[in-house]
XYZ file of C-alpha atoms in Angstrom:
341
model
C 15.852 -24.423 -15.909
C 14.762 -20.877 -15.910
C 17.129 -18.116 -17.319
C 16.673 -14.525 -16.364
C 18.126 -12.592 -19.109
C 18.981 -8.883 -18.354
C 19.731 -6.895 -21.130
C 18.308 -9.725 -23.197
C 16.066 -7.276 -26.186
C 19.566 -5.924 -27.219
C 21.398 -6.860 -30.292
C 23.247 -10.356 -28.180
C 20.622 -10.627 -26.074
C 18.311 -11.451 -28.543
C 20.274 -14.221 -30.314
C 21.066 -15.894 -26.615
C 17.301 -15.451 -25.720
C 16.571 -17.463 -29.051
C 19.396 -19.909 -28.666
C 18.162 -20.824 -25.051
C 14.486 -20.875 -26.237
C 15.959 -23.435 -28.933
C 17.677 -25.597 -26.075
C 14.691 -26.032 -24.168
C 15.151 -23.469 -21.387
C 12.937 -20.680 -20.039
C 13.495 -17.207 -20.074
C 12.670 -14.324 -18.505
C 13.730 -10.991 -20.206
C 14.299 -7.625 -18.301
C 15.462 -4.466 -19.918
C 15.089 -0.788 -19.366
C 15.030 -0.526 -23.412
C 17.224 2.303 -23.189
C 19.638 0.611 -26.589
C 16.699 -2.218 -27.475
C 13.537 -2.537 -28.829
C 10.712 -4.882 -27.265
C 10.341 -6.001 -30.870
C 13.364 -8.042 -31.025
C 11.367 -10.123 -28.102
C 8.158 -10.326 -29.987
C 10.188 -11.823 -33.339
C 11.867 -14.169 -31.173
C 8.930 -15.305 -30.483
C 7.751 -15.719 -33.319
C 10.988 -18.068 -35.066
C 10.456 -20.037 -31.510
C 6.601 -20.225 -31.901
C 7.728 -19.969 -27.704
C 6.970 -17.319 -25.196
C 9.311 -14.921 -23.196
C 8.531 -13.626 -20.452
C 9.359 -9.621 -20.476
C 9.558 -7.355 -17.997
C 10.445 -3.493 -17.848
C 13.308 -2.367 -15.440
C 16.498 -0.914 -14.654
C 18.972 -3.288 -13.275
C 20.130 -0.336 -10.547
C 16.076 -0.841 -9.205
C 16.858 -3.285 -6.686
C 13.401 -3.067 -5.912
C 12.133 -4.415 -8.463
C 14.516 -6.979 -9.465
C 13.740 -8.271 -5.639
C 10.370 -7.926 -7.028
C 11.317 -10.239 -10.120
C 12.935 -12.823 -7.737
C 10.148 -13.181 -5.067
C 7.764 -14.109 -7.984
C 10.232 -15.719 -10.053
C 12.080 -19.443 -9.414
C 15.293 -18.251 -11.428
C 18.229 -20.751 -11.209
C 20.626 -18.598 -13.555
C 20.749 -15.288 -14.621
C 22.939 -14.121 -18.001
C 24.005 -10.588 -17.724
C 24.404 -8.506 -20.660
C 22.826 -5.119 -19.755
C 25.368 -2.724 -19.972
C 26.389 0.603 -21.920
C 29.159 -0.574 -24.494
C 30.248 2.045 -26.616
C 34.092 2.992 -26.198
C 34.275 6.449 -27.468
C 30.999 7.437 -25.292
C 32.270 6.154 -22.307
C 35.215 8.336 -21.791
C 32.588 11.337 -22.462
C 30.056 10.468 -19.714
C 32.230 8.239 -17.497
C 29.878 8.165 -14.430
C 26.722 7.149 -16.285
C 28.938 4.364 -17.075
C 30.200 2.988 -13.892
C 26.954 3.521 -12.416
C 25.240 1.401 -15.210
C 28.073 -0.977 -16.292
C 29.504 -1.118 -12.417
C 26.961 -0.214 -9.251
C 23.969 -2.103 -11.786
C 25.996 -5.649 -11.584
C 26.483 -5.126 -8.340
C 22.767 -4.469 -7.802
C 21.417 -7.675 -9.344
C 24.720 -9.667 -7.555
C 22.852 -8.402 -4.215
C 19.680 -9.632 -5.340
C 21.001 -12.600 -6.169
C 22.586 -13.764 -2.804
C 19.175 -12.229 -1.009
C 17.400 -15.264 -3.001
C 20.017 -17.715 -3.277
C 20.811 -18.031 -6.921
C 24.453 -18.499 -7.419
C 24.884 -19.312 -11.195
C 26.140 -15.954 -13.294
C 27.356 -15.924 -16.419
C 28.826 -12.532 -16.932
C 29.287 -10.409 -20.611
C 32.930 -9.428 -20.294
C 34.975 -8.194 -22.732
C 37.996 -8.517 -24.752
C 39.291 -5.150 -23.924
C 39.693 -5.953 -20.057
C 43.188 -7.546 -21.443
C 44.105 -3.727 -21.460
C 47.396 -2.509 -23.998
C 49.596 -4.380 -22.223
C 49.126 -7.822 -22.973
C 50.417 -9.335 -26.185
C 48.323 -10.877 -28.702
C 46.566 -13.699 -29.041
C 44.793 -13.659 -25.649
C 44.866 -16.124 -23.325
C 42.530 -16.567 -19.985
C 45.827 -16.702 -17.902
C 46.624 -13.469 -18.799
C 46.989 -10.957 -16.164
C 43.465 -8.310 -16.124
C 44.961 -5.016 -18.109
C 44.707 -1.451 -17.703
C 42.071 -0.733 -20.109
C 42.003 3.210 -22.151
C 38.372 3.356 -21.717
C 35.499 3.561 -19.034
C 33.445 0.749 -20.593
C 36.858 -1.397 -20.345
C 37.190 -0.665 -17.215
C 34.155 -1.128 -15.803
C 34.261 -4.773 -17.158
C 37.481 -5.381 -15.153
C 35.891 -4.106 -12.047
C 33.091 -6.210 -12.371
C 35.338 -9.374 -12.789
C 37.574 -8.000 -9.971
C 34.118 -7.823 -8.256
C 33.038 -11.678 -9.519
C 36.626 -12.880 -8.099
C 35.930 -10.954 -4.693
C 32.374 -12.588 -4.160
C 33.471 -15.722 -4.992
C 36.065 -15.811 -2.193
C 33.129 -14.985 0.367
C 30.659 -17.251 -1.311
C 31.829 -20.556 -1.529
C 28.025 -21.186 -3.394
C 29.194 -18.724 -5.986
C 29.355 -20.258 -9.256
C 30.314 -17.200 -12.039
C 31.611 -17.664 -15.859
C 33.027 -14.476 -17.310
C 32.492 -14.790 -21.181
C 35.095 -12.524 -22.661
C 33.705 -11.382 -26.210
C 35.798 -10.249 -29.160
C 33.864 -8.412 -32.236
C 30.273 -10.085 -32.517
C 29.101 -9.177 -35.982
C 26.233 -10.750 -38.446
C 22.292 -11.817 -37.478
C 20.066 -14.836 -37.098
C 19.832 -16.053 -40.758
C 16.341 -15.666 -41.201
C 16.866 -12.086 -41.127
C 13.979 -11.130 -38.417
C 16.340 -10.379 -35.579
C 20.136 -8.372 -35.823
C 21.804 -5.389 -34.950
C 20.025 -2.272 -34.732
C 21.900 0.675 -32.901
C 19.741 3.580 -31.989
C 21.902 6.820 -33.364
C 24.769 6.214 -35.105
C 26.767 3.148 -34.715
C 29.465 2.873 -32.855
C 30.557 -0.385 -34.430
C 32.389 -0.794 -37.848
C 29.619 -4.291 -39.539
C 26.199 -2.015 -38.662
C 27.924 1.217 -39.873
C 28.738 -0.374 -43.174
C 25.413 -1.659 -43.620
C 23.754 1.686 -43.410
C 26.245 2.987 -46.042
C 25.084 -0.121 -47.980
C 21.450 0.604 -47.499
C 21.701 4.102 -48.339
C 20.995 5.553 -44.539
C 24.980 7.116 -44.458
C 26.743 8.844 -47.212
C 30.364 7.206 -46.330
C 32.485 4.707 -44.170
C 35.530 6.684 -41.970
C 38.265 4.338 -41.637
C 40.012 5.287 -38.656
C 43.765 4.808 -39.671
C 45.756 3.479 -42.153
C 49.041 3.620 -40.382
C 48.880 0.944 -38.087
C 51.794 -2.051 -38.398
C 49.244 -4.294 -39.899
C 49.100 -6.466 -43.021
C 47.095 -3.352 -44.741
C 47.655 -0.422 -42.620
C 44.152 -0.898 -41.123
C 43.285 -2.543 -37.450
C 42.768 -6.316 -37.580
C 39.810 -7.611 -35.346
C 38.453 -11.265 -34.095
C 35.155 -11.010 -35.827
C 32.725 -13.695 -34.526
C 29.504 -14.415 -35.861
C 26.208 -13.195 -33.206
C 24.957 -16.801 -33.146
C 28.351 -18.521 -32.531
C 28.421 -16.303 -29.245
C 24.665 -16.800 -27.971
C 25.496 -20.592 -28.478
C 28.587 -20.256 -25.859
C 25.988 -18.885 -23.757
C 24.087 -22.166 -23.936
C 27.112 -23.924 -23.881
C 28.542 -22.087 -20.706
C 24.994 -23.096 -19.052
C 25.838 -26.571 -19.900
C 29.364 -26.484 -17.830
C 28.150 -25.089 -15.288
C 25.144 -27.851 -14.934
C 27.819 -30.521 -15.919
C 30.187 -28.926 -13.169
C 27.703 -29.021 -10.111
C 30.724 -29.289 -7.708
C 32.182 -26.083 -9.230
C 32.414 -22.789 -7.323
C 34.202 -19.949 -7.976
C 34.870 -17.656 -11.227
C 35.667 -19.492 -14.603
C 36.869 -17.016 -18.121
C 36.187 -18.187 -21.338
C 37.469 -16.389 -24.579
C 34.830 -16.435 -26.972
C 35.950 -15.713 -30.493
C 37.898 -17.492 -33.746
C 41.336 -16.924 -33.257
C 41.980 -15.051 -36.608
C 42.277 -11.315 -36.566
C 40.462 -9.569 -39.670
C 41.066 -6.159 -41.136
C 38.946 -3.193 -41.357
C 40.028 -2.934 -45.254
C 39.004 -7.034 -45.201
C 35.943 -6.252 -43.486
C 34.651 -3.759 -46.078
C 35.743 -5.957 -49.093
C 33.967 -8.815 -47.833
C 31.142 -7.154 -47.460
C 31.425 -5.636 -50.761
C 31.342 -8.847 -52.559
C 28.901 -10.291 -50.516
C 26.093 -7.321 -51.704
C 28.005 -7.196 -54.897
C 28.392 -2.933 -54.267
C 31.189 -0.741 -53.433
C 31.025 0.867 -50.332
C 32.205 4.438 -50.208
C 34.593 5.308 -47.263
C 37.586 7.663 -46.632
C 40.245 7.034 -44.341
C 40.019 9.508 -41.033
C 42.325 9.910 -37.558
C 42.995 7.219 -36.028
C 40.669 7.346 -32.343
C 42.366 7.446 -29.115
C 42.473 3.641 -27.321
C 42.388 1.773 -30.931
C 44.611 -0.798 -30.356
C 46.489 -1.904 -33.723
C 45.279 -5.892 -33.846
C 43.814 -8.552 -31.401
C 42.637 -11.530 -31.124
C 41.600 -14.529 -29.018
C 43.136 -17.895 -27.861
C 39.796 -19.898 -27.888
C 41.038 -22.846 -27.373
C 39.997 -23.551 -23.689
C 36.433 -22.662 -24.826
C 36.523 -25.059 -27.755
C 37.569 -28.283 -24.787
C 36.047 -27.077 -22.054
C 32.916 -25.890 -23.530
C 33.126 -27.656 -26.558
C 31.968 -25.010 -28.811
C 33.616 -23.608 -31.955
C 33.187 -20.459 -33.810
C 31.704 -22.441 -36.958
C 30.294 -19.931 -39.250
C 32.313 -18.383 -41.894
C 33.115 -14.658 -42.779
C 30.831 -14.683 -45.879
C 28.114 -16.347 -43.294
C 28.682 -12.891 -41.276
C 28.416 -10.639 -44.207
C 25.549 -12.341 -46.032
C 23.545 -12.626 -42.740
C 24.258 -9.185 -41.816
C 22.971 -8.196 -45.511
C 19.673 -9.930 -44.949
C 18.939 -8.532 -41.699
C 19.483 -4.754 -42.996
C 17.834 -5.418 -46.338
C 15.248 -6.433 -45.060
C 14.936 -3.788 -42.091
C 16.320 -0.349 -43.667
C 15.084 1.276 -40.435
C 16.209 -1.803 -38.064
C 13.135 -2.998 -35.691
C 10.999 0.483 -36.483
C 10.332 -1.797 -40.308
């Protein structure tokens, strides 16, 4: 089976490309590069002793995804390329939905032109919005989410749902992420945000590594075990293997059509407080922070109900906390400057 990947030199993309590389597949990468580096490609390659396929786009150039296709005999595509950070999306809103929004429906179009019909989707906790209680569950009604980047996620499942009603070849899977944190273990491939990060694991790391002065906290007022929001913190690998494995259910489900969501994380929420003291005595070093404002949108905890991933999909988020801390350790240790080392 061939795999197009969009999105796939980015920080999950990456660790899927690998894990499908692993499971015998073959993939074809395309990214603008815009938040990636080519070099994430070229080390996959390298742990795989496989090749990957790479090519250069946007996925709002129809043009040349139709260009892709035509050459191309793609029987899935996995869709991560999207703009993702919270607090940026409610400052430039419209790159957002034009990215996150008119881009999936761009490579949707291209799709149906060529007749590929399997689409597994990068969705989101946050489309669960505030008003849903915790822990998640895929029955759950979609939310109202506070941010553009949430909301673009529910349109595109609202858009997913709508296809599949006129498309009876359809076959989607809507992956719904919590907090993917950590790196492949041989430390060659991880997270490497271009700026500063937006997420709390790489921050930390580049306090660690000397690149930041300090950690902000962003509350400590929240009704939580510690003041501090609680997260479902899944290792990177963990979720590129439910990429595999949703590959597998659809290939095992060939009479399936329609739209299928999957929570993807461990069912435990985690501290930001728990976060930094695990890393702490994974490195064996204090991390400096201080305790800032709590951001608009920052809900206080959540977490997922997995457990229709772990029968359906059979797969489990195996590795351990320490696993995420240590692996995240070795991937910045070992890259101070991220993919530029």
């Amino acid at each position: 089976m061939q795999v197009l990947v969009t999105g796939g030199a980015g920080y999950i993309g990456s660790h899927t490309v690998l894990s499908l590389l692993e499971n015998n597949y073959d993939v074809i990468v395309y990214d603008n590069l815009t938040n990636s580096s080519l070099e994430s490609i070229k080390r996959v390659e390298k742990l795989t002793s496989k090749k990957v396929k790479f090519v250069e786009g946007d996925i709002c150039d129809k043009e040349k995804l139709s260009q892709l296709f035509k050459q191309s005999d793609i029987d899935a595509v996995i869709h991560f390329a999207a703009l993702k950070a919270v607090g940026e999306s409610a400052e430039i809103p419209l790159r957002y939905y034009q990215n996150n929004v008119h881009g999936t429906v761009c490579i949707l179009e291209v799709m149906q032109q060529y007749q590929v019909h399997n689409f597994i989707f990068s969705s989101s906790a946050t489309v669960y919005g505030e008003e849903n209680d915790v822990p998640y569950v895929e029955t759950m009604k979609l939310g109202s989410p506070s941010s553009p980047y949430g909301a673009s996620k529910v349109m595109v499942e609202r858009i997913l749902a709508d296809l599949a009603l006129s498309d009876n070849k359809f076959r989607g899977v809507s992956l719904r992420y919590f907090n993917p944190i950590g790196a492949h273990e041989s430390g060659e491939i991880g997270e490497d945000p271009k700026g500063i990060p937006n997420n709390l694991l790489p921050y930390i790391a580049q306090v660690a590594v000397g690149k930041r002065d300090k950690l902000s906290v962003f509350g400590e007022d929240f009704p939580t075990k510690d003041g501090s929001c609680e997260r479902d913190y899944l290792h990177v690998m963990d979720l590129a293997q439910g990429h595999v494995a949703a590959l597998d259910w659809l290939d095992r489900h060939s009479e399936f059509n329609g739209v299928e969501a999957f929570n993807l994380g461990t069912g435990n929420g985690v501290s930001v407080f728990a976060i930094v003291q695990a890393f702490e005595k994974a490195i064996n070093k204090a991390i400096p922070f201080e305790v800032s404002p709590r951001r608009a949108g920052d809900l206080s905890a959540f977490w997922a109900n997995a457990s229709k991933a772990n029968k359906e999909l059979n797969w489990h988020a195996n590795r351990s906390l320490e696993q995420m801390m240590t692996d995240t350790w070795r991937w910045q240790s070992n890259n101070p400057n991220g993919f530029l080392d």
